[in-house]
Short mmCIF file of C-alpha atoms (C1' of nucleotides) in Angstrom, two decimals:
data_model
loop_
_atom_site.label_atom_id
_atom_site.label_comp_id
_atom_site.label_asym_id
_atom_site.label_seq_id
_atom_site.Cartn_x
_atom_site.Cartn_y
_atom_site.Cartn_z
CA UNK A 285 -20.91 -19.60 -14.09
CA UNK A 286 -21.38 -17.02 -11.02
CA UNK A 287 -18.37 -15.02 -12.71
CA UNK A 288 -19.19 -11.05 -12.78
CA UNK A 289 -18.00 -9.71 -16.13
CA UNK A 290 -14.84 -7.71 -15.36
CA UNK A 291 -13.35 -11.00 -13.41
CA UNK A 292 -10.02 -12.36 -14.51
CA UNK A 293 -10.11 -15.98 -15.34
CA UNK A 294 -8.33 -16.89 -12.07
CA UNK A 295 -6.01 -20.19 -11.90
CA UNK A 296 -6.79 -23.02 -9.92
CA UNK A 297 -9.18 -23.95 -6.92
CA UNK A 298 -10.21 -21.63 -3.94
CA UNK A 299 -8.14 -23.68 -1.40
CA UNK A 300 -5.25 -23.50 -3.72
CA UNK A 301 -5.03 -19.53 -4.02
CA UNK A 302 -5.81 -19.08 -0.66
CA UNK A 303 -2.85 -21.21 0.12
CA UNK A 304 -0.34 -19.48 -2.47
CA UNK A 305 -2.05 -15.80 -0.56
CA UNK A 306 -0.64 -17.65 2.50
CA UNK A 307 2.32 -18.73 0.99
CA UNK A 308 3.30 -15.51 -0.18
CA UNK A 309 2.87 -13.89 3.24
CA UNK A 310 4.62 -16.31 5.20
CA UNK A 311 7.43 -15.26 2.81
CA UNK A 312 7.45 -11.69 3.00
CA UNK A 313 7.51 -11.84 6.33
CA UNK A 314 10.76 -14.46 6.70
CA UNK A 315 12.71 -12.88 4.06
CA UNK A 316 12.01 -9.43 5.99
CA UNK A 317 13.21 -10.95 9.01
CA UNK A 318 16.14 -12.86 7.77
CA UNK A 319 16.56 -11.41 3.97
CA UNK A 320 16.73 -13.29 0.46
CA UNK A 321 19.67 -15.99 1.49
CA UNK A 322 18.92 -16.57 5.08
CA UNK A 323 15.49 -17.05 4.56
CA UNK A 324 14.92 -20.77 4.30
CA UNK A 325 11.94 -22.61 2.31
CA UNK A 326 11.01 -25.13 4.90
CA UNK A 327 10.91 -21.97 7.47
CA UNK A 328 8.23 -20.60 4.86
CA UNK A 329 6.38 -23.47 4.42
CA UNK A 330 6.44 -24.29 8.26
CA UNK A 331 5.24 -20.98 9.01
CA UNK A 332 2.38 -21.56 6.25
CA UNK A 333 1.41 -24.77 7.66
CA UNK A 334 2.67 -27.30 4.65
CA UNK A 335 5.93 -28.70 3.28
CA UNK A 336 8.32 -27.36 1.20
CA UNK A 337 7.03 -29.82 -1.32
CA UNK A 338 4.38 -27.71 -0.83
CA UNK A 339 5.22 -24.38 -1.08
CA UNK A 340 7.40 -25.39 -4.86
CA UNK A 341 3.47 -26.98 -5.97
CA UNK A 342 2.97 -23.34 -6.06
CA UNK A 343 6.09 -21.37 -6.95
CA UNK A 344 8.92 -22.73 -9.21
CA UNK A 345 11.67 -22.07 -7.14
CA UNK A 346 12.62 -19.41 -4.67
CA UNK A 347 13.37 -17.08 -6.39
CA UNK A 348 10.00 -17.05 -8.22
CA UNK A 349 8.21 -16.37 -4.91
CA UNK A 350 10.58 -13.95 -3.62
CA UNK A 351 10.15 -12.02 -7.29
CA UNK A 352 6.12 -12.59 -6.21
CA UNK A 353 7.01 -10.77 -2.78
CA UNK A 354 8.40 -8.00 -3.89
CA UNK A 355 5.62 -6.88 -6.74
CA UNK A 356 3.28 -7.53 -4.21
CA UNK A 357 4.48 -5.23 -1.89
CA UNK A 358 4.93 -2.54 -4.62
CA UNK A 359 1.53 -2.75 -6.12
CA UNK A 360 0.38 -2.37 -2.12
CA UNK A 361 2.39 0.52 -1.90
CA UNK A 362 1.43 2.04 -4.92
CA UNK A 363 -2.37 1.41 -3.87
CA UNK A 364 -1.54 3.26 -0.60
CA UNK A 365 -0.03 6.20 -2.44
CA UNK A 366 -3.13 6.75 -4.28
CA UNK A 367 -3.66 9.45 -7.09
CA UNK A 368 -1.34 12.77 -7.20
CA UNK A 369 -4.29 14.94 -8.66
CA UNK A 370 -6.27 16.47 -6.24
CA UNK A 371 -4.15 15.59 -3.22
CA UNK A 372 -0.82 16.82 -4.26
CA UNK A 373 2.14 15.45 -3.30
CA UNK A 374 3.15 15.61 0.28
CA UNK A 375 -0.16 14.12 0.91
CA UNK A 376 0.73 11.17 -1.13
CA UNK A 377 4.06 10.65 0.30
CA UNK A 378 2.47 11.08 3.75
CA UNK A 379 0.61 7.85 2.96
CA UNK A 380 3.44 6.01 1.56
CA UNK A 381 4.75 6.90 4.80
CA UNK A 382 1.98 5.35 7.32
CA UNK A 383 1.95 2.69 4.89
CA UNK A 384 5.45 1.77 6.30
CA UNK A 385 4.46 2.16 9.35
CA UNK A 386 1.63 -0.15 9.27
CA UNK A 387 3.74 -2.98 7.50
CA UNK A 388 7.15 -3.09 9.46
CA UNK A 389 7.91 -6.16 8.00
CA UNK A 390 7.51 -4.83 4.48
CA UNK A 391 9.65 -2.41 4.88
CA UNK A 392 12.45 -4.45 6.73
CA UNK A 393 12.21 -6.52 3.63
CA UNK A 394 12.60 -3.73 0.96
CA UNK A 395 15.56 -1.83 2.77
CA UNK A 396 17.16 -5.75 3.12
CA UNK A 397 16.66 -6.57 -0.75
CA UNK A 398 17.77 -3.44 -2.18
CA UNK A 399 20.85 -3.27 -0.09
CA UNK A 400 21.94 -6.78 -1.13
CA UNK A 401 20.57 -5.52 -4.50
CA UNK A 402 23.38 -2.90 -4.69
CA UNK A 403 26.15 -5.75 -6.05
CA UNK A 404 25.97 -5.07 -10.03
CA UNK A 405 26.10 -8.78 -9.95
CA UNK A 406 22.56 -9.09 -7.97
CA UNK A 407 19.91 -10.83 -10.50
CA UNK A 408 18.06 -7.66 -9.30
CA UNK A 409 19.78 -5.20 -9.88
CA UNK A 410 18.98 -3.44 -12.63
CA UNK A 411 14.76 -3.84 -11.82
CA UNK A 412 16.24 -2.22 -8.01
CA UNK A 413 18.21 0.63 -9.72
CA UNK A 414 15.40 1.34 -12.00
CA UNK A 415 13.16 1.64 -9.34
CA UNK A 416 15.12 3.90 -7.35
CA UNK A 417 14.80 6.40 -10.73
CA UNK A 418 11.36 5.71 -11.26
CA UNK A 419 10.56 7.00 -7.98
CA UNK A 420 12.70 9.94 -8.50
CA UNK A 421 10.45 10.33 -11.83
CA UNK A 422 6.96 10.08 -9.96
CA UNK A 423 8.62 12.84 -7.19
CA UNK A 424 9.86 15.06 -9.84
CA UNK A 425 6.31 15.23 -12.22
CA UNK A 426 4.52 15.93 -8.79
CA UNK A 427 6.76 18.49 -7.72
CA UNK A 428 5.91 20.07 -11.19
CA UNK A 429 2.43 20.38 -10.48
CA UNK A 430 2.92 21.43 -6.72
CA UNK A 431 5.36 24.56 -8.64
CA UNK A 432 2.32 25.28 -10.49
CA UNK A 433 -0.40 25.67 -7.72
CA UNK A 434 2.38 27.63 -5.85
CA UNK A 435 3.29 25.11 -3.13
CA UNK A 436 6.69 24.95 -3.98
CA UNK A 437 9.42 27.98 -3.81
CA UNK A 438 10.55 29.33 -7.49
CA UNK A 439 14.33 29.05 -7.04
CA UNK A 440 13.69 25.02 -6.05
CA UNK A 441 16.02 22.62 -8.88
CA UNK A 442 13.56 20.08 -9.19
CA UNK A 443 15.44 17.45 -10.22
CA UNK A 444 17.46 17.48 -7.01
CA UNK A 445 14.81 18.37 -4.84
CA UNK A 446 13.28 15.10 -5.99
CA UNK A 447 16.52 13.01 -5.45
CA UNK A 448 16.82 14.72 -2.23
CA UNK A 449 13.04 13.56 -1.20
CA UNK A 450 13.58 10.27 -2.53
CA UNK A 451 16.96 9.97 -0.08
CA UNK A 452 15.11 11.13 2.95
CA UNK A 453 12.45 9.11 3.00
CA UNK A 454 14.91 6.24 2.40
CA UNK A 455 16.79 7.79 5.61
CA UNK A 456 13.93 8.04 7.73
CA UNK A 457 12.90 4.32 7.07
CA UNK A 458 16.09 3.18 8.16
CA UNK A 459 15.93 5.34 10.83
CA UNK A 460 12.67 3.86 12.09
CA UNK A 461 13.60 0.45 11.54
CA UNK A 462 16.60 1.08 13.68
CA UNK A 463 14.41 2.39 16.64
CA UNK A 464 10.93 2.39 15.89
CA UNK A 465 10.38 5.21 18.28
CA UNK A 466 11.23 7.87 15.26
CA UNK A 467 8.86 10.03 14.36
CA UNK A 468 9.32 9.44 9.92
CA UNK A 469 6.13 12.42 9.67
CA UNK A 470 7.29 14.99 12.05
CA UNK A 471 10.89 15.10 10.38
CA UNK A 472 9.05 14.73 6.65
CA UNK A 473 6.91 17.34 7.43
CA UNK A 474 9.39 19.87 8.98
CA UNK A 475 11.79 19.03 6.15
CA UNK A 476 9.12 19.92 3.87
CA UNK A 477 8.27 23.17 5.64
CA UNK A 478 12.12 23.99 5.27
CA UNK A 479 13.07 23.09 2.41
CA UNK A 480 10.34 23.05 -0.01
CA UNK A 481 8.32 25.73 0.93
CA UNK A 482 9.10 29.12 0.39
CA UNK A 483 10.32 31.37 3.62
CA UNK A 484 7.28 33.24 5.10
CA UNK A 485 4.77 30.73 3.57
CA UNK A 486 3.82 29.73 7.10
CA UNK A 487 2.32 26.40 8.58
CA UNK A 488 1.23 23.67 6.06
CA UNK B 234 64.34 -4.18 20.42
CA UNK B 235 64.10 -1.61 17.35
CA UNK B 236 60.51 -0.86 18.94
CA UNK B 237 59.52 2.70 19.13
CA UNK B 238 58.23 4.51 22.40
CA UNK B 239 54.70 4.41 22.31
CA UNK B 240 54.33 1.57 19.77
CA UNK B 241 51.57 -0.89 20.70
CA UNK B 242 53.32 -4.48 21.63
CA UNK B 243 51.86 -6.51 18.71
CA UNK B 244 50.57 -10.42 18.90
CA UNK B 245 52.04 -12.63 16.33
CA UNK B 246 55.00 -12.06 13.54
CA UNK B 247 54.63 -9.96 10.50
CA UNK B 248 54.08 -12.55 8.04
CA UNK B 249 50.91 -13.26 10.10
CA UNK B 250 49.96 -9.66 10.37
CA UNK B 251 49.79 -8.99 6.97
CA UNK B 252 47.88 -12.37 6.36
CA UNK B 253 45.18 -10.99 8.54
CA UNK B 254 45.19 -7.57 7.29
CA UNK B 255 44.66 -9.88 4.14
CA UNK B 256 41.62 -11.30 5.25
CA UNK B 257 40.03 -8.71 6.47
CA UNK B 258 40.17 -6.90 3.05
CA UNK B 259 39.35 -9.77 1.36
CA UNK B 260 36.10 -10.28 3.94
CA UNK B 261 34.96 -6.60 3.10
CA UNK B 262 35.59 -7.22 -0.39
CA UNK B 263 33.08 -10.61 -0.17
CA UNK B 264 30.26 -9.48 2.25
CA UNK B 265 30.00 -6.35 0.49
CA UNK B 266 29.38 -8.43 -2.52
CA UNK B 267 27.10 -10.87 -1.01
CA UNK B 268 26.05 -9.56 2.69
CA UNK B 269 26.79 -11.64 5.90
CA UNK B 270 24.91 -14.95 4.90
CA UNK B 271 25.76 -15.42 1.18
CA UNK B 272 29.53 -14.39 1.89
CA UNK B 273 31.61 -18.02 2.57
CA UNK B 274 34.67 -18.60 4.34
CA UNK B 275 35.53 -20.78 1.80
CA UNK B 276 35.62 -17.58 -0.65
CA UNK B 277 37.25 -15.37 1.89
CA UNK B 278 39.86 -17.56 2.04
CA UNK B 279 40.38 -18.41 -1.33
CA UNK B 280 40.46 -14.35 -2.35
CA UNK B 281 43.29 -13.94 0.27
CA UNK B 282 45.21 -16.94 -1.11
CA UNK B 283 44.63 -19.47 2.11
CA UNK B 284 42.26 -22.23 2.90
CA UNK B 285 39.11 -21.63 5.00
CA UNK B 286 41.37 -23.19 8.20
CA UNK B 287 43.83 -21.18 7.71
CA UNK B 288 41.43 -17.74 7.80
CA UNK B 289 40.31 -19.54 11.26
CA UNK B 290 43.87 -19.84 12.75
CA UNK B 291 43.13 -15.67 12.89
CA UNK B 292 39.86 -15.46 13.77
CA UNK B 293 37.54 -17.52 15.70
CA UNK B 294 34.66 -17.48 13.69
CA UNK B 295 33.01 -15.84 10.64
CA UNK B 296 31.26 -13.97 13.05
CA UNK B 297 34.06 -12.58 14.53
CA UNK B 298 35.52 -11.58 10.92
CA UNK B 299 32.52 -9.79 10.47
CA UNK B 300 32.69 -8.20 13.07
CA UNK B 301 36.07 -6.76 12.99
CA UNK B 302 35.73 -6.26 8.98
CA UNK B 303 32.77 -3.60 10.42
CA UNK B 304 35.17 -2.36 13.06
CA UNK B 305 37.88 -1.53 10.80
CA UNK B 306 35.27 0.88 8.34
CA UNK B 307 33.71 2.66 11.57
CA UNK B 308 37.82 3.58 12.32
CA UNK B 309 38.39 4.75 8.72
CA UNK B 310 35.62 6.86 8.46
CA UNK B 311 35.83 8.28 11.50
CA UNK B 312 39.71 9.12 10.67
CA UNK B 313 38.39 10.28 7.01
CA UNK B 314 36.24 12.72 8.90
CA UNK B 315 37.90 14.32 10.81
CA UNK B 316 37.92 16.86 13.64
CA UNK B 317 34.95 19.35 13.63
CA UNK B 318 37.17 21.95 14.92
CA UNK B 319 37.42 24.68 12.69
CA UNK B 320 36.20 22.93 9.61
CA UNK B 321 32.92 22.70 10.57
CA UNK B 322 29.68 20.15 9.78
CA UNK B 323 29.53 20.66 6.08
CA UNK B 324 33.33 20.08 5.57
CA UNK B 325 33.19 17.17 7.96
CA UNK B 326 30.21 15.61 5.96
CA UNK B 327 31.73 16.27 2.54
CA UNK B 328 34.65 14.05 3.46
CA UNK B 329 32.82 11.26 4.95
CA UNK B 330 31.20 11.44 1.60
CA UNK B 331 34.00 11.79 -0.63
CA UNK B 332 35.49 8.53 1.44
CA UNK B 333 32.33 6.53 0.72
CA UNK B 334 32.96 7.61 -2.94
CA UNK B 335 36.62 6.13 -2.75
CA UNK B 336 35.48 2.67 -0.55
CA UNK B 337 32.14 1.35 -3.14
CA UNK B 338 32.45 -1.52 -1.16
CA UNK B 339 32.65 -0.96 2.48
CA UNK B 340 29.41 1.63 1.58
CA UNK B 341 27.86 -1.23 0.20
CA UNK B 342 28.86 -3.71 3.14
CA UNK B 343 27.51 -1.05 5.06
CA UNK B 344 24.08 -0.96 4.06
CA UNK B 345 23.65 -4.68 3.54
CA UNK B 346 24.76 -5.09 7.57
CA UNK B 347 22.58 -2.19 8.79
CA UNK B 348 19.37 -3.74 6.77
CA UNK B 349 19.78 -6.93 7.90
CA UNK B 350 20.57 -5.72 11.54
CA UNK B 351 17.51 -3.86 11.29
CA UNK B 352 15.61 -7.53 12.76
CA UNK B 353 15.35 -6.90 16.61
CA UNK B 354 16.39 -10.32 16.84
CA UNK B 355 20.04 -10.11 14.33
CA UNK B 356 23.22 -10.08 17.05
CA UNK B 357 24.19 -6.97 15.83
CA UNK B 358 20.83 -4.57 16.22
CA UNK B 359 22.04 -2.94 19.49
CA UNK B 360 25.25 -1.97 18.05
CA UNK B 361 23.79 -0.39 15.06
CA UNK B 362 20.74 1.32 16.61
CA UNK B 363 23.32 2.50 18.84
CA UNK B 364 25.45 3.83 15.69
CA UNK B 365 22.74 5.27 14.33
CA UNK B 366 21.70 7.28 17.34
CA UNK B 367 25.53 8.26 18.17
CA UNK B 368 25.55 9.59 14.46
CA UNK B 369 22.67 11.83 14.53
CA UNK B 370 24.47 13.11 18.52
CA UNK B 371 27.61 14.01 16.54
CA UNK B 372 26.13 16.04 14.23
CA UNK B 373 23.62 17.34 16.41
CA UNK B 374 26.84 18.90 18.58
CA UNK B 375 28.24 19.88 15.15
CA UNK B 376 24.83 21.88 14.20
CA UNK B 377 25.34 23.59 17.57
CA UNK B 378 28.32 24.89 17.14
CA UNK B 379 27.34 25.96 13.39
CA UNK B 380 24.27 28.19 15.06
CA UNK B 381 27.21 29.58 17.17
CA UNK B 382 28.66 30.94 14.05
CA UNK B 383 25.84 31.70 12.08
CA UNK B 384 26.02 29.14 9.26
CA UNK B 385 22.68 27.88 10.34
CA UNK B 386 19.49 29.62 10.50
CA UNK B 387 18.05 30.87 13.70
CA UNK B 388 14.90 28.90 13.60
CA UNK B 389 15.91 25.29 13.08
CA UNK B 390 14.89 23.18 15.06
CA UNK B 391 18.39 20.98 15.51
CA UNK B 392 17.67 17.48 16.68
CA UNK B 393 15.15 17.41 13.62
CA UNK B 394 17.91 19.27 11.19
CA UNK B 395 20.48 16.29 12.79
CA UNK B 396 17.92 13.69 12.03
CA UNK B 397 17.27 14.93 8.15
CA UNK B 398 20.89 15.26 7.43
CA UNK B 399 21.71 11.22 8.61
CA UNK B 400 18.53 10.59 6.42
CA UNK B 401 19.60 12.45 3.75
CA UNK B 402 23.22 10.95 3.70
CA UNK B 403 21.88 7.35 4.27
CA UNK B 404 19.62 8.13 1.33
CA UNK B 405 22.01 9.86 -1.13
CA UNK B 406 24.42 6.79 -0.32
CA UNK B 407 21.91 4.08 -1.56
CA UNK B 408 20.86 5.59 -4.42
CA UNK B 409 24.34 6.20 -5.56
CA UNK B 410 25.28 2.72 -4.63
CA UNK B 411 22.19 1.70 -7.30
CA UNK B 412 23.62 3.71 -9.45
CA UNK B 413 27.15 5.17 -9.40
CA UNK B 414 26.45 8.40 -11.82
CA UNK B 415 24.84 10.18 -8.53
CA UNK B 416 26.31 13.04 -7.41
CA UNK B 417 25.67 12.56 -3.72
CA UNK B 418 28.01 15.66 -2.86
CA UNK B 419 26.21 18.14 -5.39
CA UNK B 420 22.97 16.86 -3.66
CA UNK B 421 23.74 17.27 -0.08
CA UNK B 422 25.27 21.13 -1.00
CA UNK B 423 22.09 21.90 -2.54
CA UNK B 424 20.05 20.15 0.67
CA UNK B 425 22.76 22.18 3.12
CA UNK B 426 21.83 25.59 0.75
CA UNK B 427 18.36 25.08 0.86
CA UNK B 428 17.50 23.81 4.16
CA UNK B 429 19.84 24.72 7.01
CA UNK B 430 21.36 28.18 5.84
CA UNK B 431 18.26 30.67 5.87
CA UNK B 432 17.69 33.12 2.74
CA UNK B 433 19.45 35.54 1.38
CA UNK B 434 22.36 33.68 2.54
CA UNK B 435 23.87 33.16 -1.20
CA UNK B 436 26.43 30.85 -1.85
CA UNK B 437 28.27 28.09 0.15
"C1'" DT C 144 -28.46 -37.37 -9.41
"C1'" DG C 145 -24.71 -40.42 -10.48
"C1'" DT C 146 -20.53 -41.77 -12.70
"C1'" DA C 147 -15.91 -41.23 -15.18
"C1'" DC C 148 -12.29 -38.54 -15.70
"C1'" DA C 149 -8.98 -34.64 -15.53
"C1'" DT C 150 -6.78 -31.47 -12.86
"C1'" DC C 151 -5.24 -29.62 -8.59
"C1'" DA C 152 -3.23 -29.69 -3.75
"C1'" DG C 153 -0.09 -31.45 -1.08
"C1'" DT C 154 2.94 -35.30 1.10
"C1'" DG C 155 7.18 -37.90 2.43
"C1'" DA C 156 11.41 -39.49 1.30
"C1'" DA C 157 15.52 -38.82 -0.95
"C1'" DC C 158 19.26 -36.32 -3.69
"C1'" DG C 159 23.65 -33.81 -4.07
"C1'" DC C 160 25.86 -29.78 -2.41
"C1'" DG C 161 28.14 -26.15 0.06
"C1'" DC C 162 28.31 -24.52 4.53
"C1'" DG C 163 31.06 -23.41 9.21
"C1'" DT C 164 33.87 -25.74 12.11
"C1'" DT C 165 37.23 -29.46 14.10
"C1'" DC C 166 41.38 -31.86 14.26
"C1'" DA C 167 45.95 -33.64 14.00
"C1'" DC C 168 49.65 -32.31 11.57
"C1'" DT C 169 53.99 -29.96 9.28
"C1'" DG C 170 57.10 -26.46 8.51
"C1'" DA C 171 58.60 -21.63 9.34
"C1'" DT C 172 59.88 -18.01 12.46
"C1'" DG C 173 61.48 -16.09 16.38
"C1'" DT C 174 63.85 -16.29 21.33
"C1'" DA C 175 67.17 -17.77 25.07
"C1'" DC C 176 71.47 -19.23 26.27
"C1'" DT D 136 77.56 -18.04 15.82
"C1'" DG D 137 75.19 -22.24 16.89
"C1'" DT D 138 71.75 -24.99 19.10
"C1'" DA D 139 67.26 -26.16 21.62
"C1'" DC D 140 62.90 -24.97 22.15
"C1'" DA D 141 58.43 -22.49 22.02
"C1'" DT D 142 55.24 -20.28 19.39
"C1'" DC D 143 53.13 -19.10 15.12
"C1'" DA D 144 51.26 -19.87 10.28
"C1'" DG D 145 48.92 -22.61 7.60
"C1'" DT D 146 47.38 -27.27 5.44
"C1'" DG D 147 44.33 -31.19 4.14
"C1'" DA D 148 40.91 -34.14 5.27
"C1'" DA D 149 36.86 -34.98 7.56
"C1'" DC D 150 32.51 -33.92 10.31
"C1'" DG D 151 27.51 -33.13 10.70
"C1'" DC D 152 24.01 -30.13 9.05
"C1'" DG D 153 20.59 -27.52 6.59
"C1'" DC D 154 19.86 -26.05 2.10
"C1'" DG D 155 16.90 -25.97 -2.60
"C1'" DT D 156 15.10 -29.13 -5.53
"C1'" DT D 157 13.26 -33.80 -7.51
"C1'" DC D 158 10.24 -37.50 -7.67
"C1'" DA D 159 6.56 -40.75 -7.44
"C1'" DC D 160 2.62 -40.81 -5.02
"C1'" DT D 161 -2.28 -40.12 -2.76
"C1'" DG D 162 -6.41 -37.92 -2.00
"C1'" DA D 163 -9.49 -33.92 -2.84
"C1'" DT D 164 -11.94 -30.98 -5.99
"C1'" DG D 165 -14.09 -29.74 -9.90
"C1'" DT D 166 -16.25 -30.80 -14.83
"C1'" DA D 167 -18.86 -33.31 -18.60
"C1'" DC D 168 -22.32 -36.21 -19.84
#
DNA sequence: TGTACATCAGTGAACGCGCGTTCACTGATGTAC
DNA sequence: TGTACATCAGTGAACGCGCGTTCACTGATGTAC
C-alpha cells in the first residue's frame, strides 16, 4: 500500500530479510576467514544468532548462499568503482582499491574462492575465469579513453597494459592481506606514474 | 657400505623412500586440486596406491604432509631459479616463471595455501607473510645490483619496483592459472620494458 | 474492529556420511654374528 | 652361507566427531472479509 513506484515487489516479511541480510553477512565473513569447505553452516548460523535449520529456511543449500556472497560482494564493488566517464580510470581503480581496504574480510574471501576456483573441476570456474577477463575488458575500454585525453603514453599495448593492471592489483591485495601494513595506493600510484604515463609527464 | 662421501645417512629402506616420495606427489597433486581442507587422506592415499594408515606410518599428520608437500615446492623453485650471479633479475624471474608453467599444480597449491593463510589466525600465516616479505628482499638485492649495471633506470624507487614485480608475478600467475592461454612471460617482458628500464632503452 | 486463514520464520531432533586418527597386527627387509 | 633378531612398511577394522541436509512441528506475521 505505502509502496513508492519504482519498488521491487520484495519477498517475504521485514524480520525475514533482515535475517537473510544477516545471514548473508555472517557468511561472508566465515567463508573469508576459513574459505568455501572449512566454513561450516552451524558456525554461520551461530554467528547470526539462529540454527542451521535456520539459515537453509532461507538459502537452499550452501552453496546457494555462498553463490549469494559472492554477487553481493561484486555488485558492492562495482558500486564502489563508480562511473569511468568523468573520473577516468586510475580514479576508479583507486576506489576499488580503498574499497578493499575498508572490507578486509571481503577481500580475504575473494582471493580464497578464486584460488580454490583455479581447479577446472571447481563448480566456479568458468563464472571465476570469466571474471578475471571481464575485468581485463573494463581496464582495457578505460585505458582507451585515458589514450584519448592523453593520459596514457602512445607506444602503451593496451591489451597488456590492462592484463598487467589487472595482475597488480591482484598482487598488491595479496600483499596486503599478508601484512596489512602495505601501502596497495602508494605502489598503484607509482606504478602508474612509471609505467603508464609517459616520461616527463610529471606528478599525477 | 657403497655410501658415497658426503651422502646424507638416510632414515628408512628404499622401498619406503620412494613410498613417501609417492605421497608427497600424490598430496601436491590432491591439495592443489582441492586446497588443504577439501583434500582427504583417504584420497592421498588411494592416488599413491596405500591406505590412509599406511600414508600415516610416514607422516604424522595431514598437517605435517602439508607441510612438507609446501617445503618440497619452495626447494624446487628456488633450485629452478637459480643464482643471480651473472644472469641477473629478469633471467632469474623468467625461470621461476617458466617452472610455474611446467608445475600447473604446485602454482595452483600455491595460491590456494597463501589465500587461505592469509587469516591471521591459519597455522601457517607467519610462514607465508614471512615468504612473502623474504621474496620482495631477494629481488630487492637483485634490483640493486641491476642499477649497478644499468639495466634499471636511475630514478626508481627500488623497494616499490621490488614490491610491483612480486605483485605483478603473483598476479600474472592467477590469471594464467584461470586460464592457461596467458602468456605470463610475454607480460612480465613487456612490464620489465616498460617500467624498470627507462626510455630510449630499446629492446630486452 | 474482529475473526479465519495462509504464509512466513525458525526450532529441535535426527539422518547418513566422510573425515583424521588409533590400534593391534602381519609380513618384508635389512643387520650382526 | 645360514640363522636370530630388530626395524621398517603397510594393512584392516574401528573410533568419535562434525558435517550438510531432512523433517515434522510451533508460533508469529500479515491479509481478506
Amino acid at each position: 500500500v505505502s509502496s513508492t513506484a519504482g519498488e521491487a515487489p520484495r519477498r517475504g516479511y521485514p524480520k525475514g530479510r533482515a535475517t537473510r541480510q544477516a545471514i548473508v553477512d555472517s557468511g561472508t565473513a566465515m567463508f573469508a576467514r576459513s574459505g568455501y569447505h572449512a566454513a561450516s553452516l552451524r558456525d554461520i548460523a551461530a554467528h547470526a544468532g539462529l540454527t542451521t535449520a535456520g539459515v537453509l529456511h532461507h538459502f537452499a543449500s550452501k552453496e546457494e548462499l555462498f553463490a549469494e556472497v559472492l554477487a553481493r560482494r561484486d555488485e558492492r564493488v562495482r558500486e564502489a568503482a563508480g562511473e569511468a566517464e568523468g573520473d577516468g580510470l586510475l580514479e576508479q581503480l583507486r576506489r576499488v582499491v580503498a574499497f578493499d581496504r575498508n572490507e578486509r574480510q571481503l577481500a580475504a574471501l575473494v582471493a580464497v574462492a578464486s584460488a580454490e576456483a583455479t581447479d577446472p573441476e571447481h563448480p566456479a570456474h568458468a563464472a571465476f575465469a570469466e571474471r578475471s577477463r571481464d575485468d581485463q575488458r573494463t581496464i582495457r575500454a578505460a585505458l582507451d579513453d585515458a589514450r584519448r585525453t592523453g593520459l596514457v603514453r602512445a607506444d602503451l599495448d593496451l591489451d597488456t597494459a590492462a592484463r598487467l593492471i589487472a595482475a597488480v592489483v591482484e598482487g598488491l591485495r595479496m600483499q596486503w592481506l599478508l601484512d596489512p601494513a602495505t601501502d596497495m595506493t602508494a605502489a598503484f600510484d607509482e606504478f602508474v606514474r612509471g609505467y603508464l604515463r609517459g616520461p616527463g609527464r610529471g606528478a599525477i
